[in-house]
Amino acid sequence: AILRRRRTCALGRSTLKLVGVYEAWSRNVRQGRLTRANGTEVPVLVRVHEDLAATPEVLGRLREDARLLGRLQHESVLRLEHVSAVSGKVGEVYEGFDCASAARILRVLRARNQVLPARAAVEAAAAVGLAIDEALRIVDGDRSVVHLGPVPDEVLVDTAGRVKLAGLRVVRPGDPPVPAPKGYLAPEGAGGPAAATYLVGALLVELLSGEAPPEAAADPERHEAARSEEHTLNSSHSSVSRMPSSA
């Protein structure tokens, strides 16, 4: 991470201090220290959405969604701690995780004319698949949890090879459509087990090739074959080696 100017934000009875840019994930992510009401201090990562103004209405809705996301406790999900205003923009406060994004790892490997080992790619994709599968179980009335596209920027890996997925969101009927990343829109649309399987397959294609996956083909046989990969990925989760930390 590259340290920049410090900034302090009040989060109700907690205080958030931003200490620097965390480029190992993204330029719009900051390192921080969250001091809770009981005085305990924990490291956090704060993703700032420069295109989203932190109005009271927006913050209220996102904080309500954060409480639902808080029900999602899985080792492969980056835990959302809070939603705050950071210089007038929305900031998502995540648990501290000493990591690099898979996108950054792929860029480093590409610069060395190397590729991600297939076993490591399968391990990462399997962890993401389990995280999304768990997210699909979180439902509250008409609200549900989805991921529009687990692109490598949203897949985080630490030096021990642990994988965590960021970017899960709450959706409601009637929400304005949000475009999925290129190659990550399943034929069934967003949400549901079949679409989740497609997303994991798309991620695996990108991890192996280093390129964004092609758009979904309107080919039932091809899509059915992609669905069958879900069982392979899930069974591989406990047997293949962890992603290497050399990057």
PDB file of C-alpha atoms in Angstrom:
ATOM      1  CA  ALA A   1       0.000   0.000   0.000  1.00  0.00           C
ATOM      2  CA  ILE A   2       1.093   3.586  -0.641  1.00  0.00           C
ATOM      3  CA  LEU A   3       0.512   5.837   2.352  1.00  0.00           C
ATOM      4  CA  ARG A   4      -1.215   9.144   1.710  1.00  0.00           C
ATOM      5  CA  ARG A   5      -2.849  11.772   3.930  1.00  0.00           C
ATOM      6  CA  ARG A   6      -4.768  10.604   6.990  1.00  0.00           C
ATOM      7  CA  ARG A   7      -8.475  11.193   7.413  1.00  0.00           C
ATOM      8  CA  THR A   8     -10.829  10.513  10.316  1.00  0.00           C
ATOM      9  CA  CYS A   9     -14.545   9.695   9.998  1.00  0.00           C
ATOM     10  CA  ALA A  10     -17.154   9.247  12.717  1.00  0.00           C
ATOM     11  CA  LEU A  11     -19.207   6.053  12.498  1.00  0.00           C
ATOM     12  CA  GLY A  12     -21.810   6.550  15.183  1.00  0.00           C
ATOM     13  CA  ARG A  13     -19.937   5.631  18.370  1.00  0.00           C
ATOM     14  CA  SER A  14     -16.985   4.255  16.379  1.00  0.00           C
ATOM     15  CA  THR A  15     -14.193   6.161  14.659  1.00  0.00           C
ATOM     16  CA  LEU A  16     -12.536   5.318  11.355  1.00  0.00           C
ATOM     17  CA  LYS A  17      -9.056   6.583  10.554  1.00  0.00           C
ATOM     18  CA  LEU A  18      -7.862   6.254   6.954  1.00  0.00           C
ATOM     19  CA  VAL A  19      -4.119   5.893   6.623  1.00  0.00           C
ATOM     20  CA  GLY A  20      -3.318   5.175   2.984  1.00  0.00           C
ATOM     21  CA  VAL A  21      -4.212   3.806  -0.434  1.00  0.00           C
ATOM     22  CA  TYR A  22      -4.229   0.012  -0.698  1.00  0.00           C
ATOM     23  CA  GLU A  23      -3.138  -0.501  -4.291  1.00  0.00           C
ATOM     24  CA  ALA A  24      -2.651  -4.249  -3.801  1.00  0.00           C
ATOM     25  CA  TRP A  25      -6.444  -4.362  -4.182  1.00  0.00           C
ATOM     26  CA  SER A  26      -7.432  -1.172  -6.015  1.00  0.00           C
ATOM     27  CA  ARG A  27      -6.686   2.549  -6.198  1.00  0.00           C
ATOM     28  CA  ASN A  28     -10.119   3.307  -4.712  1.00  0.00           C
ATOM     29  CA  VAL A  29      -9.418   1.212  -1.600  1.00  0.00           C
ATOM     30  CA  ARG A  30      -7.936   2.710   1.559  1.00  0.00           C
ATOM     31  CA  GLN A  31      -6.302   1.121   4.564  1.00  0.00           C
ATOM     32  CA  GLY A  32      -7.780   2.168   7.863  1.00  0.00           C
ATOM     33  CA  ARG A  33      -8.087   1.596  11.588  1.00  0.00           C
ATOM     34  CA  LEU A  34     -11.545   1.253  13.099  1.00  0.00           C
ATOM     35  CA  THR A  35     -11.860   2.133  16.784  1.00  0.00           C
ATOM     36  CA  ARG A  36     -15.024   0.616  18.197  1.00  0.00           C
ATOM     37  CA  ALA A  37     -17.192   2.083  20.946  1.00  0.00           C
ATOM     38  CA  ASN A  38     -15.574  -0.279  23.475  1.00  0.00           C
ATOM     39  CA  GLY A  39     -12.124   1.078  22.612  1.00  0.00           C
ATOM     40  CA  THR A  40     -10.859  -1.890  20.603  1.00  0.00           C
ATOM     41  CA  GLU A  41      -9.060  -1.018  17.369  1.00  0.00           C
ATOM     42  CA  VAL A  42      -9.040  -3.256  14.290  1.00  0.00           C
ATOM     43  CA  PRO A  43      -7.533  -2.908  10.807  1.00  0.00           C
ATOM     44  CA  VAL A  44     -10.014  -2.419   7.960  1.00  0.00           C
ATOM     45  CA  LEU A  45     -10.100  -1.884   4.202  1.00  0.00           C
ATOM     46  CA  VAL A  46     -12.379   0.883   2.908  1.00  0.00           C
ATOM     47  CA  ARG A  47     -13.597   0.873  -0.685  1.00  0.00           C
ATOM     48  CA  VAL A  48     -14.677   4.370  -1.727  1.00  0.00           C
ATOM     49  CA  HIS A  49     -17.275   4.672  -4.503  1.00  0.00           C
ATOM     50  CA  GLU A  50     -16.335   7.974  -6.135  1.00  0.00           C
ATOM     51  CA  ASP A  51     -19.437   7.854  -8.341  1.00  0.00           C
ATOM     52  CA  LEU A  52     -21.902   7.456  -5.448  1.00  0.00           C
ATOM     53  CA  ALA A  53     -22.766  10.449  -3.265  1.00  0.00           C
ATOM     54  CA  ALA A  54     -23.269   9.637   0.409  1.00  0.00           C
ATOM     55  CA  THR A  55     -26.708  11.186   0.819  1.00  0.00           C
ATOM     56  CA  PRO A  56     -28.722  10.291   3.949  1.00  0.00           C
ATOM     57  CA  GLU A  57     -31.121   8.256   1.804  1.00  0.00           C
ATOM     58  CA  VAL A  58     -28.345   6.285   0.111  1.00  0.00           C
ATOM     59  CA  LEU A  59     -26.472   5.671   3.374  1.00  0.00           C
ATOM     60  CA  GLY A  60     -29.652   4.555   5.131  1.00  0.00           C
ATOM     61  CA  ARG A  61     -30.457   2.035   2.430  1.00  0.00           C
ATOM     62  CA  LEU A  62     -26.904   0.681   2.205  1.00  0.00           C
ATOM     63  CA  ARG A  63     -26.591   0.363   5.976  1.00  0.00           C
ATOM     64  CA  GLU A  64     -29.824  -1.617   6.018  1.00  0.00           C
ATOM     65  CA  ASP A  65     -28.382  -3.834   3.305  1.00  0.00           C
ATOM     66  CA  ALA A  66     -25.128  -4.167   5.281  1.00  0.00           C
ATOM     67  CA  ARG A  67     -27.057  -5.630   8.196  1.00  0.00           C
ATOM     68  CA  LEU A  68     -28.435  -8.308   5.872  1.00  0.00           C
ATOM     69  CA  LEU A  69     -24.981  -8.960   4.430  1.00  0.00           C
ATOM     70  CA  GLY A  70     -23.728  -9.291   8.002  1.00  0.00           C
ATOM     71  CA  ARG A  71     -25.705 -12.522   8.244  1.00  0.00           C
ATOM     72  CA  LEU A  72     -23.357 -13.999   5.655  1.00  0.00           C
ATOM     73  CA  GLN A  73     -20.556 -15.580   7.669  1.00  0.00           C
ATOM     74  CA  HIS A  74     -18.285 -17.578   5.403  1.00  0.00           C
ATOM     75  CA  GLU A  75     -14.518 -17.975   5.341  1.00  0.00           C
ATOM     76  CA  SER A  76     -14.392 -17.058   1.637  1.00  0.00           C
ATOM     77  CA  VAL A  77     -16.428 -13.844   1.941  1.00  0.00           C
ATOM     78  CA  LEU A  78     -14.788 -10.517   2.785  1.00  0.00           C
ATOM     79  CA  ARG A  79     -16.918  -9.355   5.725  1.00  0.00           C
ATOM     80  CA  LEU A  80     -18.598  -5.954   5.401  1.00  0.00           C
ATOM     81  CA  GLU A  81     -18.321  -4.118   8.727  1.00  0.00           C
ATOM     82  CA  HIS A  82     -20.029  -0.810   8.023  1.00  0.00           C
ATOM     83  CA  VAL A  83     -21.012   1.760   5.387  1.00  0.00           C
ATOM     84  CA  SER A  84     -19.756   5.307   5.895  1.00  0.00           C
ATOM     85  CA  ALA A  85     -19.423   8.674   4.199  1.00  0.00           C
ATOM     86  CA  VAL A  86     -15.857   9.404   3.071  1.00  0.00           C
ATOM     87  CA  SER A  87     -15.407  12.946   1.743  1.00  0.00           C
ATOM     88  CA  GLY A  88     -19.045  12.958   0.665  1.00  0.00           C
ATOM     89  CA  LYS A  89     -18.828   9.590  -1.105  1.00  0.00           C
ATOM     90  CA  VAL A  90     -19.985   6.143  -0.047  1.00  0.00           C
ATOM     91  CA  GLY A  91     -17.326   4.042   1.645  1.00  0.00           C
ATOM     92  CA  GLU A  92     -17.705   0.320   2.341  1.00  0.00           C
ATOM     93  CA  VAL A  93     -15.747  -0.657   5.447  1.00  0.00           C
ATOM     94  CA  TYR A  94     -14.509  -4.245   5.203  1.00  0.00           C
ATOM     95  CA  GLU A  95     -12.586  -6.435   7.611  1.00  0.00           C
ATOM     96  CA  GLY A  96      -8.826  -6.113   7.440  1.00  0.00           C
ATOM     97  CA  PHE A  97      -7.254  -8.607   5.049  1.00  0.00           C
ATOM     98  CA  ASP A  98      -3.584  -8.514   4.029  1.00  0.00           C
ATOM     99  CA  CYS A  99      -4.147  -9.463   0.434  1.00  0.00           C
ATOM    100  CA  ALA A 100      -3.708  -8.781  -3.250  1.00  0.00           C
ATOM    101  CA  SER A 101      -6.420  -9.004  -5.849  1.00  0.00           C
ATOM    102  CA  ALA A 102      -6.310 -11.825  -8.365  1.00  0.00           C
ATOM    103  CA  ALA A 103      -6.282  -9.107 -11.035  1.00  0.00           C
ATOM    104  CA  ARG A 104      -3.027  -7.741  -9.643  1.00  0.00           C
ATOM    105  CA  ILE A 105      -1.545 -11.246  -9.455  1.00  0.00           C
ATOM    106  CA  LEU A 106      -2.478 -11.846 -13.097  1.00  0.00           C
ATOM    107  CA  ARG A 107      -0.859  -8.545 -14.131  1.00  0.00           C
ATOM    108  CA  VAL A 108       2.382  -9.454 -12.336  1.00  0.00           C
ATOM    109  CA  LEU A 109       2.439 -12.895 -13.925  1.00  0.00           C
ATOM    110  CA  ARG A 110       1.701 -11.448 -17.367  1.00  0.00           C
ATOM    111  CA  ALA A 111       4.642  -9.021 -17.013  1.00  0.00           C
ATOM    112  CA  ARG A 112       6.852 -12.058 -16.349  1.00  0.00           C
ATOM    113  CA  ASN A 113       5.376 -13.974 -19.306  1.00  0.00           C
ATOM    114  CA  GLN A 114       3.875 -16.450 -16.840  1.00  0.00           C
ATOM    115  CA  VAL A 115       0.370 -17.757 -16.229  1.00  0.00           C
ATOM    116  CA  LEU A 116      -1.502 -18.757 -13.106  1.00  0.00           C
ATOM    117  CA  PRO A 117      -1.117 -22.511 -12.463  1.00  0.00           C
ATOM    118  CA  ALA A 118      -4.302 -24.400 -13.300  1.00  0.00           C
ATOM    119  CA  ARG A 119      -4.515 -25.944  -9.827  1.00  0.00           C
ATOM    120  CA  ALA A 120      -4.353 -22.495  -8.221  1.00  0.00           C
ATOM    121  CA  ALA A 121      -7.024 -21.148 -10.587  1.00  0.00           C
ATOM    122  CA  VAL A 122      -9.367 -24.027  -9.762  1.00  0.00           C
ATOM    123  CA  GLU A 123      -8.757 -23.520  -6.031  1.00  0.00           C
ATOM    124  CA  ALA A 124      -9.662 -19.831  -6.247  1.00  0.00           C
ATOM    125  CA  ALA A 125     -12.727 -20.433  -8.418  1.00  0.00           C
ATOM    126  CA  ALA A 126     -13.933 -23.197  -6.091  1.00  0.00           C
ATOM    127  CA  ALA A 127     -13.663 -20.913  -3.053  1.00  0.00           C
ATOM    128  CA  VAL A 128     -15.615 -18.209  -4.878  1.00  0.00           C
ATOM    129  CA  GLY A 129     -18.261 -20.749  -5.875  1.00  0.00           C
ATOM    130  CA  LEU A 130     -18.751 -21.804  -2.260  1.00  0.00           C
ATOM    131  CA  ALA A 131     -19.014 -18.160  -1.184  1.00  0.00           C
ATOM    132  CA  ILE A 132     -21.680 -17.378  -3.790  1.00  0.00           C
ATOM    133  CA  ASP A 133     -23.570 -20.561  -2.959  1.00  0.00           C
ATOM    134  CA  GLU A 134     -23.701 -19.478   0.689  1.00  0.00           C
ATOM    135  CA  ALA A 135     -24.797 -15.980  -0.325  1.00  0.00           C
ATOM    136  CA  LEU A 136     -27.778 -17.365  -2.234  1.00  0.00           C
ATOM    137  CA  ARG A 137     -29.128 -18.717   1.061  1.00  0.00           C
ATOM    138  CA  ILE A 138     -29.464 -15.200   2.523  1.00  0.00           C
ATOM    139  CA  VAL A 139     -32.998 -13.951   1.833  1.00  0.00           C
ATOM    140  CA  ASP A 140     -35.106 -11.423   3.724  1.00  0.00           C
ATOM    141  CA  GLY A 141     -38.579 -10.874   2.301  1.00  0.00           C
ATOM    142  CA  ASP A 142     -38.069  -9.514  -1.203  1.00  0.00           C
ATOM    143  CA  ARG A 143     -34.353  -8.854  -0.623  1.00  0.00           C
ATOM    144  CA  SER A 144     -31.684 -11.311  -1.686  1.00  0.00           C
ATOM    145  CA  VAL A 145     -27.896 -11.375  -2.002  1.00  0.00           C
ATOM    146  CA  VAL A 146     -26.208 -11.748  -5.381  1.00  0.00           C
ATOM    147  CA  HIS A 147     -22.913 -11.097  -7.108  1.00  0.00           C
ATOM    148  CA  LEU A 148     -23.080  -9.502 -10.543  1.00  0.00           C
ATOM    149  CA  GLY A 149     -19.683 -10.826 -11.572  1.00  0.00           C
ATOM    150  CA  PRO A 150     -16.776 -12.162  -9.472  1.00  0.00           C
ATOM    151  CA  VAL A 151     -14.117 -10.624 -11.691  1.00  0.00           C
ATOM    152  CA  PRO A 152     -10.473 -10.998 -10.568  1.00  0.00           C
ATOM    153  CA  ASP A 153     -10.615  -7.480  -9.052  1.00  0.00           C
ATOM    154  CA  GLU A 154     -13.143  -8.833  -6.527  1.00  0.00           C
ATOM    155  CA  VAL A 155     -11.187 -11.995  -5.695  1.00  0.00           C
ATOM    156  CA  LEU A 156      -8.657 -11.373  -2.922  1.00  0.00           C
ATOM    157  CA  VAL A 157      -5.819 -13.682  -1.910  1.00  0.00           C
ATOM    158  CA  ASP A 158      -3.505 -13.446   1.101  1.00  0.00           C
ATOM    159  CA  THR A 159       0.028 -14.767   1.475  1.00  0.00           C
ATOM    160  CA  ALA A 160      -1.276 -17.994   3.017  1.00  0.00           C
ATOM    161  CA  GLY A 161      -3.398 -18.649  -0.071  1.00  0.00           C
ATOM    162  CA  ARG A 162      -6.756 -17.875   1.559  1.00  0.00           C
ATOM    163  CA  VAL A 163      -9.333 -16.549  -0.896  1.00  0.00           C
ATOM    164  CA  LYS A 164     -12.061 -14.026  -0.055  1.00  0.00           C
ATOM    165  CA  LEU A 165     -14.727 -12.606  -2.347  1.00  0.00           C
ATOM    166  CA  ALA A 166     -15.764  -8.950  -2.214  1.00  0.00           C
ATOM    167  CA  GLY A 167     -18.586  -7.187  -4.044  1.00  0.00           C
ATOM    168  CA  LEU A 168     -21.681  -9.063  -2.884  1.00  0.00           C
ATOM    169  CA  ARG A 169     -24.775  -6.871  -2.950  1.00  0.00           C
ATOM    170  CA  VAL A 170     -28.413  -6.850  -1.918  1.00  0.00           C
ATOM    171  CA  VAL A 171     -31.065  -6.606  -4.630  1.00  0.00           C
ATOM    172  CA  ARG A 172     -34.812  -6.001  -4.557  1.00  0.00           C
ATOM    173  CA  PRO A 173     -37.514  -6.357  -7.205  1.00  0.00           C
ATOM    174  CA  GLY A 174     -37.737  -3.156  -9.202  1.00  0.00           C
ATOM    175  CA  ASP A 175     -34.133  -2.076  -8.590  1.00  0.00           C
ATOM    176  CA  PRO A 176     -32.578  -0.283 -11.587  1.00  0.00           C
ATOM    177  CA  PRO A 177     -30.582  -2.813 -13.608  1.00  0.00           C
ATOM    178  CA  VAL A 178     -26.827  -2.785 -13.064  1.00  0.00           C
ATOM    179  CA  PRO A 179     -24.797  -4.111 -15.993  1.00  0.00           C
ATOM    180  CA  ALA A 180     -22.715  -7.201 -15.306  1.00  0.00           C
ATOM    181  CA  PRO A 181     -19.000  -7.163 -16.196  1.00  0.00           C
ATOM    182  CA  LYS A 182     -18.137  -8.292 -19.704  1.00  0.00           C
ATOM    183  CA  GLY A 183     -18.530 -12.051 -20.037  1.00  0.00           C
ATOM    184  CA  TYR A 184     -20.211 -12.457 -16.653  1.00  0.00           C
ATOM    185  CA  LEU A 185     -23.882 -12.290 -17.633  1.00  0.00           C
ATOM    186  CA  ALA A 186     -25.393 -15.774 -17.592  1.00  0.00           C
ATOM    187  CA  PRO A 187     -28.125 -16.671 -20.106  1.00  0.00           C
ATOM    188  CA  GLU A 188     -30.539 -16.942 -17.144  1.00  0.00           C
ATOM    189  CA  GLY A 189     -29.687 -13.416 -15.982  1.00  0.00           C
ATOM    190  CA  ALA A 190     -28.426 -12.515 -12.509  1.00  0.00           C
ATOM    191  CA  GLY A 191     -29.235 -14.578  -9.423  1.00  0.00           C
ATOM    192  CA  GLY A 192     -29.989 -18.248  -8.874  1.00  0.00           C
ATOM    193  CA  PRO A 193     -27.830 -21.384  -8.735  1.00  0.00           C
ATOM    194  CA  ALA A 194     -27.500 -21.833 -12.509  1.00  0.00           C
ATOM    195  CA  ALA A 195     -26.323 -18.244 -12.974  1.00  0.00           C
ATOM    196  CA  ALA A 196     -23.913 -18.666 -10.051  1.00  0.00           C
ATOM    197  CA  THR A 197     -22.372 -21.694 -11.729  1.00  0.00           C
ATOM    198  CA  TYR A 198     -21.934 -19.696 -14.912  1.00  0.00           C
ATOM    199  CA  LEU A 199     -20.208 -16.878 -12.970  1.00  0.00           C
ATOM    200  CA  VAL A 200     -17.708 -19.301 -11.439  1.00  0.00           C
ATOM    201  CA  GLY A 201     -16.983 -20.781 -14.869  1.00  0.00           C
ATOM    202  CA  ALA A 202     -16.442 -17.302 -16.307  1.00  0.00           C
ATOM    203  CA  LEU A 203     -14.019 -16.483 -13.486  1.00  0.00           C
ATOM    204  CA  LEU A 204     -12.109 -19.716 -14.096  1.00  0.00           C
ATOM    205  CA  VAL A 205     -11.783 -18.866 -17.801  1.00  0.00           C
ATOM    206  CA  GLU A 206     -10.340 -15.455 -16.918  1.00  0.00           C
ATOM    207  CA  LEU A 207      -7.941 -16.828 -14.297  1.00  0.00           C
ATOM    208  CA  LEU A 208      -6.611 -19.409 -16.744  1.00  0.00           C
ATOM    209  CA  SER A 209      -6.443 -17.192 -19.832  1.00  0.00           C
ATOM    210  CA  GLY A 210      -5.796 -13.776 -18.331  1.00  0.00           C
ATOM    211  CA  GLU A 211      -8.506 -12.381 -20.605  1.00  0.00           C
ATOM    212  CA  ALA A 212     -12.147 -11.462 -19.958  1.00  0.00           C
ATOM    213  CA  PRO A 213     -14.419 -14.384 -20.857  1.00  0.00           C
ATOM    214  CA  PRO A 214     -16.526 -14.202 -24.027  1.00  0.00           C
ATOM    215  CA  GLU A 215     -20.174 -13.266 -23.808  1.00  0.00           C
ATOM    216  CA  ALA A 216     -22.597 -16.093 -23.030  1.00  0.00           C
ATOM    217  CA  ALA A 217     -23.437 -18.183 -26.060  1.00  0.00           C
ATOM    218  CA  ALA A 218     -27.092 -18.879 -26.775  1.00  0.00           C
ATOM    219  CA  ASP A 219     -26.246 -22.565 -26.875  1.00  0.00           C
ATOM    220  CA  PRO A 220     -28.059 -24.792 -24.340  1.00  0.00           C
ATOM    221  CA  GLU A 221     -25.628 -27.685 -24.789  1.00  0.00           C
ATOM    222  CA  ARG A 222     -22.595 -25.521 -24.146  1.00  0.00           C
ATOM    223  CA  HIS A 223     -24.186 -23.921 -21.106  1.00  0.00           C
ATOM    224  CA  GLU A 224     -25.230 -27.307 -19.710  1.00  0.00           C
ATOM    225  CA  ALA A 225     -21.635 -28.477 -20.031  1.00  0.00           C
ATOM    226  CA  ALA A 226     -20.499 -25.387 -18.096  1.00  0.00           C
ATOM    227  CA  ARG A 227     -23.007 -26.219 -15.359  1.00  0.00           C
ATOM    228  CA  SER A 228     -21.426 -29.634 -14.859  1.00  0.00           C
ATOM    229  CA  GLU A 229     -18.166 -27.933 -13.862  1.00  0.00           C
ATOM    230  CA  GLU A 230     -19.779 -26.868 -10.574  1.00  0.00           C
ATOM    231  CA  HIS A 231     -19.380 -30.355  -9.113  1.00  0.00           C
ATOM    232  CA  THR A 232     -15.749 -30.526 -10.198  1.00  0.00           C
ATOM    233  CA  LEU A 233     -14.954 -27.146  -8.649  1.00  0.00           C
ATOM    234  CA  ASN A 234     -16.690 -27.933  -5.357  1.00  0.00           C
ATOM    235  CA  SER A 235     -15.003 -31.313  -4.986  1.00  0.00           C
ATOM    236  CA  SER A 236     -11.640 -29.756  -5.837  1.00  0.00           C
ATOM    237  CA  HIS A 237     -11.887 -27.172  -3.055  1.00  0.00           C
ATOM    238  CA  SER A 238     -10.447 -29.415  -0.373  1.00  0.00           C
ATOM    239  CA  SER A 239      -7.848 -31.222  -2.474  1.00  0.00           C
ATOM    240  CA  VAL A 240      -5.942 -28.821  -4.708  1.00  0.00           C
ATOM    241  CA  SER A 241      -3.071 -26.668  -3.524  1.00  0.00           C
ATOM    242  CA  ARG A 242      -3.565 -23.093  -2.373  1.00  0.00           C
ATOM    243  CA  MET A 243      -2.831 -20.171  -4.665  1.00  0.00           C
ATOM    244  CA  PRO A 244       0.913 -19.410  -4.608  1.00  0.00           C
ATOM    245  CA  SER A 245       2.036 -16.306  -2.732  1.00  0.00           C
ATOM    246  CA  SER A 246       4.962 -15.456  -5.022  1.00  0.00           C
ATOM    247  CA  ALA A 247       2.931 -12.730  -6.718  1.00  0.00           C
TER     248      ALA A 247
END
